[in-house]
Each structure stands twice: as C-alpha cells, then as structure tokens.
DNA sequence: GAAATAAATGTTAAATTGACATTTAATGCA
DNA sequence: TGCATTAAATGTCAATTTAACATTTATTTC
C-alpha cells in the first residue's frame, strides 16, 4: 500500500457470518429474524461491526459467541462485500466468514433472544440486502474446501458413523454418493480411527463409531506438501 | 448484519495488489520500491485506499491502471488483512487482490515513475508489513484456482505454444510436469484451438500456436455443473 | 424364530495416470 | 548438399483408480 492520499473515514467495516450446521441428512443455516426496518420481517445473517481494537478474525468470534454461546468455532474468511449502496444505512463493507458448528451444542436461550432459526440450505427464506449472494459464495467455498481439507468434521460430533459422514458429504456436495466407494476411499486415507462402540439410534444393527485422527491427517498432508502434490479427500 | 451499535469510523480501507506476470519459464511479481519511511527502501505491493464512492472491485482496477496503464485485467479478491497494528500508520484493513497480466503489455514509463520492478516469485526481496503473507496466500489461491479454472491463460499472449503453457503450469505449481502426459491431458479437454501458425523463436522446428477456446470451456463447465461434479483441468 | 432394517462388504470392467525413449522438423554451418 | 543441432511432437504399457453394481450381516422387535 503506497498511495496515502485517500483516507476512507466514512466506510464502516462489518462482519457477517454464514453459520452452517448439520443434522439428520441436512445441511442448514442459522439465520436471524430481522425485527426492524428496513427489510423488517425478512431474515438475515448474523453480523456486527468490527471494533476499533479488535483483530479481524476476533470479530466473527465475538458475534458467534453472542449468538450461540460457543467458543472454538471453525471459521474461515470468505469474501469482502462492499459495493456502494449494498447497505441502505451508508457505506458498509462487510467481511463474510463461514462457521461450522456442531448442531445442538448451541445455546437455545441465546438463539431465542436473537429470534434465530435453522433453515435447510435447500430451502432458505428471503434474505436482506446481498446476504443471499454471501451464502452462495460461502457454500461454494465450503464445497471446494471440503474436497481438499477435512473440515467437515467440525459439523459432526466427535464420534460419528460412516453413514453420517457420507450423508454430510452428500449434503455439502448436493449429490448422492455410492456407499461402497465412499467407504473405500475415505478409509483408505487412514485418517479415521475406528472405535469399538456402535451407534444404534438409526438401525438395529448399529453402526461403528469413528473419530477423526488429526495426527494421521497431518502426516498425510505433510507428505503431499513435500511432493508439491494436491491432496484430495473425497 | 444486525448489530448496529459499533460504527468503526477509525478504520481505513485499502487494497493491495499481488500482480503476477509470466515470461520465459518464470512466474514473477510486480513490486514497488518504497521511497519513504517507515520501511523506506524495502519493496511493497502496489496499493491504495478505497474511495468513498467506488465499488470494491473498482479499486484495484484503478490502482492497476495507474501503475500499468492496463484495463481489462483478470482480478480476484483474495483476503482481508486487518489485524490491529499491521500498519504502523493506524488501523488499516487491506483487501488483497491478485492480478494476472500479460507481461510486456504494461506501460514501462508508468512503471519507472512508480519505481516498480518484476521479481521472480522464487526470489522475492524483503517486503514491508505483512505483504509477504499476502503474497503467500495469493499464490496459494492462484495454485488452487488454476487447477480448476482456466485462468492461467490471462498470463499468456492470446496465441501460445504447448511448451509455453506447460512452463506456465510448472511455474505456478512449482514442480516439473511430464510433457507427454501434460499434452495428453490438456488436449483431451478440448478447450484449446490449434492454429496453423508456428512460433519459432525457441526452436528450429517451431511449435504450433494454440488459442484458448472459451466456448468449448463453457460447454465443459456447464456439463460438470449439471452433474454437480468437480472439473479438474490439470 | 421370522420379519424388518440399516450396516457392512467385494468384484469387475473401464478409465486414468505415471513412467518412460524415439522420431520429426527445421536451421545453420561445414 | 548434407550433417549437426535443437526443441517439438508422438506412443505404449503397466499400475492405479474409479464407477457401477447386489448380497450378506447384525440386531431388534413382534
């Protein structure tokens, strides 16, 4: 940055969070019912202004904490939206972050206070401003990232079954996957630790629980990095 | 964005451009010699402040125009850097954009005026502030994007040879590729139009020139989108 | 002990990838 | 004229990966 002639005092900086959750076989989004004009009654992403003394990535963390009560949320910056006129309240540049949370770990009381609700990604209500575009780009980034990094586990409980994991991938990619091929591929990576326990809520037989093995993944990634080669998970 | 209680009047918004060029077999970066304190004498990315009345993506276009004289540059937003204290001149949030330009179409006079110089990506000088981190993330994004979208052509002249194209991929990925396998793969996509002309500056035999076939690519992408499937170019 | 249900498993053909060496076209110089 | 030089262009084969497909297994409940 060399040109110091144009301070931009009138631009305000905000963050908006695209909060993904997963349950059953559905990927969903946590939205806020907007209680004031303009666009009263529509739904919106949860957001807030960046504080003067706060690092950028802290800002969505604070916002998410206030909405869900959760710390330690997986967050990724997506895009800056800031065209003139995108927000009728003045020049607001908004940084979007997507968040992956384990559904049902969030604080229901806080959610109620914010008039927040989960919506299936396939059936979203009308959103204010350019929030729909924000969701679209976040989903695109989630899809691309999921393919090459094991971030999906942030949407699942620590222990999960292979059918659950497959459903998650299907929900993210928006298409059905062959179960035999999925298992073979995902297990061959060696980044899942099979447990003795079974989860029986979905079937009589029960499905074995697995846990993500971060150490194994780090080694795998290290190897790929050494050879300057792309790592594709599924 | 629902929380309206924290206006951020003291945050200034800037853009910094990571300008990639390619020639010979080298990927390089256009940098500016910093003529003033702090960090005088180091090199930096070309940047500037976002104007109050300018759409976000227009800002790097204006900056690039002033440096290179070029319009119609391929640009992609990369990341917002804005931690407190990253710029000693106050709270400055900087949006980074990477730019792909066809080297030697730029205006030499303007470059001289800005004390700008090309550096091989493998041999960069010391950069101010967090600009090295900016370069790193931009390069990462370039690599990922190159794999799935035909953006590399923006670094080449309209007509190019296969050896040139391969060199470009090698420079971006940072590893050697097998020429026979490269040709087979890239030609099988059907997105290159072979011309009658040959380019003879690099060899006695001469190499056939090709042109990127956008129509064919769009059809290919359309097909992939229909099936919700990933498209990998190379 | 029979029915029901989801989990788990295996095979094969087709396609893709990776590794590898020779021939071709043109130039310039002897 | 033809020989040396140089980078471009080409092909094969084995190994790996992928896609497509159906049956068996473990457990519960009636």
XYZ file of C-alpha atoms (C1' of nucleotides) in Angstrom:
528
model
C 0.000 0.000 0.000
C 1.828 3.100 -1.203
C -0.779 5.691 -2.080
C -1.650 7.549 1.083
C -3.849 10.215 -0.436
C -7.311 8.756 0.143
C -8.338 8.105 3.702
C -11.727 6.446 3.825
C -13.191 7.761 7.044
C -16.748 7.176 6.010
C -16.514 3.493 5.352
C -17.681 1.253 8.163
C -16.487 -2.295 8.473
C -18.754 -5.151 9.441
C -18.705 -8.923 9.506
C -21.481 -11.320 8.558
C -21.459 -14.977 9.483
C -22.691 -17.837 7.370
C -23.299 -20.415 10.068
C -23.522 -23.986 8.838
C -24.902 -26.836 10.857
C -25.695 -30.428 10.033
C -28.177 -32.901 11.405
C -30.023 -35.858 10.044
C -29.054 -35.627 6.434
C -29.481 -31.914 6.090
C -27.050 -29.062 5.879
C -28.608 -25.967 7.390
C -28.000 -22.320 8.058
C -28.619 -20.304 11.191
C -30.482 -17.090 10.367
C -31.788 -14.135 12.315
C -35.295 -12.764 12.012
C -34.931 -9.084 11.300
C -37.078 -7.086 13.689
C -36.587 -3.590 12.349
C -36.747 -1.527 9.184
C -35.614 -1.595 6.513
C -36.416 -5.093 5.355
C -38.226 -5.825 8.617
C -39.566 -9.353 8.742
C -37.005 -10.804 6.379
C -34.154 -13.000 7.507
C -30.522 -12.123 7.669
C -27.105 -13.432 8.528
C -25.815 -12.760 11.998
C -23.321 -9.943 11.952
C -21.886 -6.903 13.632
C -19.404 -4.121 13.246
C -15.691 -4.661 13.663
C -14.428 -2.904 16.748
C -11.556 -0.474 16.574
C -9.361 -2.525 18.855
C -10.179 -5.986 17.636
C -8.272 -8.198 15.240
C -10.296 -9.102 12.193
C -10.841 -12.757 12.940
C -11.840 -11.965 16.514
C -14.839 -10.094 15.284
C -16.850 -13.025 13.936
C -15.841 -14.993 17.030
C -17.380 -12.367 19.266
C -20.504 -12.275 17.132
C -20.846 -16.051 17.177
C -20.247 -16.228 20.895
C -23.042 -13.748 21.499
C -25.441 -15.739 19.358
C -24.606 -19.326 20.208
C -22.619 -19.157 23.428
C -19.898 -21.178 21.703
C -16.157 -20.629 21.634
C -13.752 -22.560 19.455
C -15.785 -22.462 16.305
C -14.235 -23.352 12.980
C -14.192 -20.131 10.970
C -12.986 -19.175 7.558
C -12.972 -15.802 5.914
C -14.817 -15.870 2.627
C -15.142 -12.558 0.845
C -15.457 -8.828 1.299
C -18.697 -7.326 0.027
C -18.653 -3.588 -0.207
C -20.212 -2.131 -3.279
C -21.597 1.353 -2.892
C -25.247 1.096 -1.990
C -25.306 -2.523 -0.848
C -26.442 -1.372 2.593
C -29.017 1.453 2.709
C -27.573 2.598 6.037
C -24.446 4.004 4.439
C -21.175 2.686 3.102
C -20.674 -0.568 4.904
C -18.064 -3.058 3.799
C -18.852 -6.466 5.144
C -16.423 -9.317 5.543
C -18.091 -12.681 5.432
C -16.967 -15.693 7.412
C -18.384 -19.137 7.291
C -18.701 -21.001 10.545
C -19.066 -24.733 11.065
C -20.734 -25.707 14.294
C -21.838 -28.944 15.872
C -25.559 -28.532 15.920
C -27.287 -28.793 19.259
C -24.255 -27.537 21.110
C -25.561 -24.014 20.728
C -27.371 -22.128 23.457
C -31.126 -22.269 22.777
C -31.886 -19.346 25.061
C -29.478 -17.058 23.242
C -30.918 -18.221 19.934
C -34.414 -17.342 21.095
C -33.267 -13.936 22.269
C -31.954 -13.248 18.786
C -35.005 -14.727 17.108
C -32.710 -17.136 15.293
C -33.729 -20.260 13.407
C -32.156 -23.045 11.428
C -33.117 -23.373 7.770
C -32.207 -26.198 5.406
C -29.729 -24.956 2.846
C -32.069 -26.233 0.160
C -34.967 -24.153 1.406
C -33.850 -20.728 2.557
C -36.203 -17.813 3.189
C -35.788 -14.439 1.530
C -32.709 -12.678 2.860
C -31.947 -8.972 3.230
C -29.542 -6.986 1.072
C -26.903 -9.125 -0.597
C -26.994 -11.868 2.003
C -28.127 -14.451 -0.484
C -25.049 -13.818 -2.564
C -22.965 -14.130 0.584
C -24.467 -17.502 1.318
C -23.857 -18.643 -2.210
C -20.174 -17.774 -2.165
C -19.711 -19.288 1.289
C -21.310 -22.532 0.179
C -19.100 -22.605 -2.868
C -16.042 -22.149 -0.697
C -17.254 -24.825 1.719
C -17.636 -27.262 -1.159
C -14.208 -26.563 -2.588
C -12.517 -26.674 0.790
C -14.272 -29.848 1.882
C -12.797 -31.608 -1.084
C -9.234 -30.913 -0.048
C -9.338 -30.445 3.728
C -11.066 -32.409 6.473
C -13.157 -29.500 7.712
C -16.474 -31.339 7.590
C -15.694 -32.991 10.908
C -16.410 -29.656 12.545
C -20.050 -30.211 11.674
C -20.214 -33.621 13.306
C -19.970 -34.750 16.903
C -16.534 -36.007 17.895
C -17.684 -39.568 17.347
C -19.639 -40.286 14.207
C -20.588 -43.170 11.978
C -19.633 -43.667 8.363
C -23.240 -43.344 7.171
C -23.377 -39.999 8.970
C -20.146 -38.870 7.380
C -21.369 -39.910 3.977
C -24.643 -38.034 4.482
C -22.645 -34.968 5.364
C -20.613 -35.148 2.184
C -23.785 -35.726 0.209
C -25.420 -32.696 1.787
C -22.417 -30.490 1.097
C -21.870 -31.659 -2.469
C -25.572 -31.797 -3.210
C -25.461 -35.239 -4.762
C -25.695 -38.869 -3.766
C -22.539 -40.890 -3.340
C -22.068 -44.622 -3.670
C -21.690 -46.042 -0.181
C -19.177 -48.738 -1.058
C -16.968 -46.361 -2.990
C -17.253 -43.733 -0.294
C -16.145 -46.105 2.467
C -13.287 -47.480 0.472
C -11.964 -44.074 -0.390
C -12.347 -42.420 2.980
C -10.965 -45.376 4.910
C -8.004 -45.752 2.578
C -6.788 -42.323 3.636
C -6.153 -43.700 7.092
C -7.386 -40.584 8.845
C -10.300 -42.213 10.654
C -9.931 -44.104 13.870
C -12.466 -46.887 14.243
C -13.846 -47.275 17.741
C -15.325 -50.324 19.426
C -18.602 -48.582 20.200
C -21.643 -48.654 17.999
C -24.289 -46.055 17.470
C -27.711 -47.694 17.395
C -30.186 -44.874 17.089
C -30.511 -45.272 13.351
C -30.559 -49.001 12.927
C -30.990 -52.272 14.717
C -27.612 -53.490 13.676
C -25.888 -50.322 14.732
C -23.009 -48.556 13.002
C -19.469 -48.345 14.298
C -18.330 -45.000 15.575
C -15.214 -43.313 14.201
C -13.082 -40.426 15.256
C -11.040 -38.066 13.074
C -7.331 -38.762 13.527
C -5.646 -35.402 13.257
C -2.154 -36.794 13.669
C -2.597 -39.165 10.756
C -4.036 -36.380 8.643
C -1.160 -34.041 9.425
C 1.305 -36.691 8.311
C -0.658 -37.231 5.107
C -0.723 -33.527 4.392
C 2.970 -33.237 5.144
C 3.734 -35.922 2.591
C 1.638 -34.218 -0.053
C 3.294 -30.885 0.680
C 6.743 -32.436 0.354
C 5.966 -33.594 -3.133
C 4.132 -30.410 -4.090
C 1.127 -32.508 -4.911
C -2.582 -31.939 -4.435
C -4.368 -33.786 -1.702
C -7.955 -34.733 -2.439
C -10.002 -36.248 0.327
C -13.188 -37.142 -1.466
C -25.600 -7.623 9.899
C -27.920 -6.888 12.738
C -25.875 -5.291 15.490
C -25.719 -1.579 14.754
C -24.008 -0.444 17.910
C -20.376 -0.292 16.794
C -19.609 2.095 13.993
C -15.953 1.844 13.042
C -15.142 5.352 11.954
C -11.432 4.985 12.542
C -10.809 2.052 10.305
C -9.467 2.881 6.866
C -9.903 0.525 3.949
C -7.179 -0.158 1.431
C -6.429 -2.584 -1.365
C -3.121 -4.240 -2.185
C -2.453 -5.965 -5.470
C -0.441 -9.095 -5.980
C 0.443 -8.714 -9.637
C 1.549 -11.887 -11.358
C 3.316 -11.991 -14.687
C 4.929 -14.757 -16.652
C 7.745 -14.857 -19.155
C 10.308 -17.395 -20.174
C 9.683 -20.044 -17.626
C 9.321 -17.755 -14.665
C 6.360 -16.570 -12.686
C 7.054 -13.128 -11.340
C 5.591 -10.389 -9.220
C 5.461 -6.662 -9.844
C 6.665 -4.757 -6.786
C 7.130 -1.119 -5.843
C 10.257 0.316 -4.314
C 9.184 2.137 -1.202
C 10.617 5.641 -1.186
C 9.516 6.824 2.231
C 9.552 5.894 5.892
C 8.720 3.688 7.587
C 10.353 0.747 5.891
C 11.934 3.020 3.301
C 13.990 1.099 0.790
C 12.046 -2.120 1.103
C 9.648 -3.355 -1.519
C 5.899 -3.457 -1.328
C 2.794 -4.420 -3.182
C 1.060 -1.744 -5.186
C -1.958 -0.476 -3.332
C -4.159 2.411 -2.402
C -7.136 3.426 -0.348
C -10.663 2.576 -1.375
C -12.557 5.692 -2.328
C -15.850 6.533 -0.728
C -17.762 6.367 -3.951
C -16.100 3.405 -5.549
C -17.246 -0.195 -5.712
C -14.796 -2.568 -4.090
C -13.570 -4.308 -7.206
C -13.105 -0.992 -8.980
C -10.481 -0.005 -6.508
C -7.774 -2.475 -7.531
C -8.632 -1.747 -11.156
C -7.906 1.909 -10.636
C -4.688 1.112 -8.832
C -3.568 -1.243 -11.569
C -4.475 1.193 -14.283
C -2.348 3.859 -12.659
C 0.618 1.532 -12.405
C 0.491 -0.388 -15.661
C -1.781 1.615 -17.914
C -3.826 -1.539 -18.446
C -7.580 -2.050 -18.365
C -9.274 -5.408 -18.501
C -7.027 -7.179 -16.082
C -8.010 -10.504 -14.579
C -8.568 -9.849 -10.888
C -9.602 -11.956 -7.976
C -10.186 -10.934 -4.415
C -8.054 -12.954 -2.049
C -8.286 -11.998 1.592
C -8.826 -9.148 4.018
C -5.879 -8.402 6.278
C -6.706 -6.136 9.145
C -5.216 -7.072 12.456
C -4.663 -4.210 14.828
C -1.141 -2.931 14.375
C -0.422 -4.485 10.982
C 0.126 -0.996 9.565
C 2.023 1.483 11.778
C 0.076 4.342 10.199
C -3.123 3.429 12.010
C -5.898 0.889 11.669
C -5.867 -0.043 8.032
C -7.758 -3.024 6.728
C -6.384 -4.105 3.417
C -8.176 -6.205 0.845
C -5.814 -8.142 -1.351
C -6.464 -8.916 -4.985
C -4.334 -10.949 -7.257
C -3.946 -9.760 -10.816
C -2.838 -11.734 -13.833
C -1.322 -9.692 -16.602
C 0.282 -10.450 -19.895
C 3.818 -9.326 -19.310
C 5.202 -6.685 -21.616
C 1.807 -5.186 -22.270
C 2.365 -2.881 -19.329
C 3.461 0.746 -19.657
C 7.209 0.979 -18.958
C 7.086 4.696 -18.337
C 4.455 4.368 -15.645
C 6.421 1.523 -14.084
C 9.517 3.701 -13.927
C 7.549 6.523 -12.382
C 6.467 4.170 -9.618
C 9.903 2.638 -9.247
C 8.364 -0.733 -9.961
C 10.201 -3.919 -10.833
C 9.469 -7.525 -11.647
C 10.839 -10.178 -9.299
C 10.797 -13.931 -9.825
C 8.357 -15.499 -7.398
C 11.177 -17.770 -6.264
C 13.421 -14.863 -5.350
C 11.489 -12.047 -3.767
C 13.076 -9.168 -1.854
C 12.110 -8.263 1.672
C 8.612 -6.808 1.763
C 7.039 -4.306 4.119
C 4.482 -5.090 6.819
C 2.554 -8.285 6.167
C 2.971 -8.159 2.414
C 4.881 -11.398 2.340
C 1.945 -13.150 3.935
C -0.324 -11.531 1.360
C 1.804 -12.878 -1.447
C 1.795 -16.314 0.080
C -1.972 -16.511 0.352
C -2.436 -15.107 -3.141
C -0.082 -17.680 -4.591
C -1.911 -20.418 -2.765
C -5.200 -19.221 -4.214
C -3.676 -18.957 -7.676
C -2.486 -22.548 -7.447
C -5.833 -23.872 -6.275
C -7.782 -21.882 -8.821
C -5.504 -22.797 -11.707
C -6.264 -26.415 -11.073
C -9.980 -25.983 -11.602
C -10.356 -22.938 -13.845
C -8.503 -21.863 -16.981
C -7.232 -18.599 -15.546
C -3.597 -19.170 -16.472
C -4.318 -18.024 -20.000
C -4.505 -14.493 -18.663
C -0.764 -14.686 -18.133
C -0.041 -15.715 -21.709
C -0.392 -13.917 -25.007
C -3.534 -14.786 -26.917
C -1.598 -17.281 -29.007
C 0.769 -19.569 -27.181
C 2.541 -22.876 -27.652
C 2.076 -26.015 -25.614
C 5.623 -25.866 -24.239
C 4.857 -22.337 -23.049
C 1.620 -23.447 -21.439
C 3.376 -26.312 -19.735
C 6.102 -23.990 -18.430
C 3.407 -21.788 -17.007
C 1.786 -24.659 -15.141
C 5.182 -25.760 -13.910
C 5.959 -22.274 -12.651
C 2.626 -21.986 -10.867
C 2.696 -25.449 -9.313
C 6.380 -25.252 -8.578
C 7.195 -28.660 -9.997
C 8.118 -30.259 -13.285
C 5.460 -31.972 -15.339
C 5.865 -34.752 -17.844
C 5.460 -33.255 -21.307
C 3.686 -36.228 -22.856
C 1.224 -36.537 -20.020
C 0.640 -32.800 -19.958
C -0.212 -32.658 -23.635
C -2.467 -35.661 -23.475
C -4.436 -34.280 -20.568
C -4.729 -30.679 -21.682
C -5.623 -31.546 -25.266
C -8.188 -34.132 -24.198
C -10.223 -31.378 -22.565
C -10.890 -29.946 -25.994
C -10.532 -26.349 -24.854
C -7.525 -25.478 -26.991
C -7.795 -24.477 -30.603
C -4.772 -25.482 -32.642
C -3.692 -22.908 -35.203
C -1.759 -23.362 -38.422
C 0.970 -20.947 -37.378
C 4.150 -21.901 -35.646
C 6.211 -19.967 -33.172
C 9.899 -20.349 -33.984
C 11.724 -18.162 -31.503
C 12.514 -21.062 -29.217
C 13.422 -23.798 -31.599
C 14.368 -24.553 -35.135
C 11.439 -26.847 -35.616
C 8.961 -24.384 -34.226
C 5.953 -25.123 -32.052
C 2.354 -24.851 -33.098
C 0.377 -21.981 -31.657
C -2.860 -22.562 -29.782
C -5.669 -20.374 -28.602
C -7.946 -20.844 -25.604
C -11.438 -21.812 -26.746
C -13.783 -20.163 -24.303
C -16.908 -21.560 -25.934
C -15.660 -25.116 -25.589
C -14.674 -24.477 -21.989
C -18.059 -23.007 -21.119
C -19.759 -26.103 -22.509
C -17.441 -28.321 -20.484
C -18.116 -26.379 -17.321
C -21.831 -26.458 -17.983
C -21.754 -30.242 -18.231
C -19.838 -30.551 -14.989
C -22.248 -28.176 -13.248
C -25.222 -30.200 -14.454
C -23.885 -33.311 -12.817
C -22.684 -31.474 -9.710
C -19.230 -32.804 -10.394
C -15.783 -31.280 -9.945
C -13.931 -30.148 -13.001
C -10.172 -30.509 -12.841
C -8.126 -29.059 -15.648
C -4.656 -30.229 -14.770
C -37.974 -67.663 15.188
C -39.498 -64.660 11.450
C -39.599 -60.111 9.657
C -37.605 -55.864 9.273
C -33.895 -52.563 8.810
C -29.764 -50.290 8.066
C -24.685 -51.533 8.067
C -21.085 -53.774 6.062
C -18.704 -55.969 2.483
C -16.343 -57.389 -2.720
C -15.822 -57.768 -7.711
C -15.079 -56.487 -12.231
C -14.591 -53.670 -16.257
C -13.307 -49.180 -17.755
C -10.772 -45.133 -17.412
C -6.958 -42.642 -15.912
C -2.373 -41.968 -14.572
C 2.571 -42.322 -14.400
C 6.737 -43.614 -16.219
C 9.489 -43.899 -19.929
C 12.525 -43.034 -25.289
C 12.331 -42.130 -30.030
C 11.270 -39.606 -34.144
C 10.438 -35.282 -36.559
C 11.007 -30.698 -38.493
C 13.682 -27.005 -39.251
C 18.025 -24.262 -39.000
C 22.690 -23.207 -39.698
C 27.155 -24.376 -40.524
C 30.863 -27.152 -42.593
C 24.390 -30.671 -50.014
C 24.377 -32.977 -46.048
C 25.488 -33.115 -41.210
C 24.920 -31.495 -36.576
C 21.974 -29.308 -33.555
C 17.821 -28.304 -31.092
C 13.391 -28.318 -29.272
C 8.730 -30.244 -30.614
C 5.941 -33.966 -31.193
C 4.467 -38.528 -30.577
C 3.011 -43.722 -28.276
C 2.989 -47.664 -25.206
C 2.353 -50.282 -21.345
C 1.727 -51.388 -16.564
C -0.263 -49.794 -12.432
C -3.683 -47.418 -10.225
C -8.018 -45.525 -9.636
C -12.753 -45.127 -10.447
C -17.505 -46.355 -11.336
C -21.070 -49.402 -11.279
C -23.350 -52.871 -9.222
C -26.054 -56.855 -5.165
C -25.666 -59.644 -1.289
C -24.819 -60.758 3.447
C -24.698 -59.467 8.328
C -26.046 -57.965 12.877
C -29.510 -56.722 15.668
C -34.270 -55.619 17.233
C -38.941 -56.375 17.694
C -43.091 -58.670 17.165
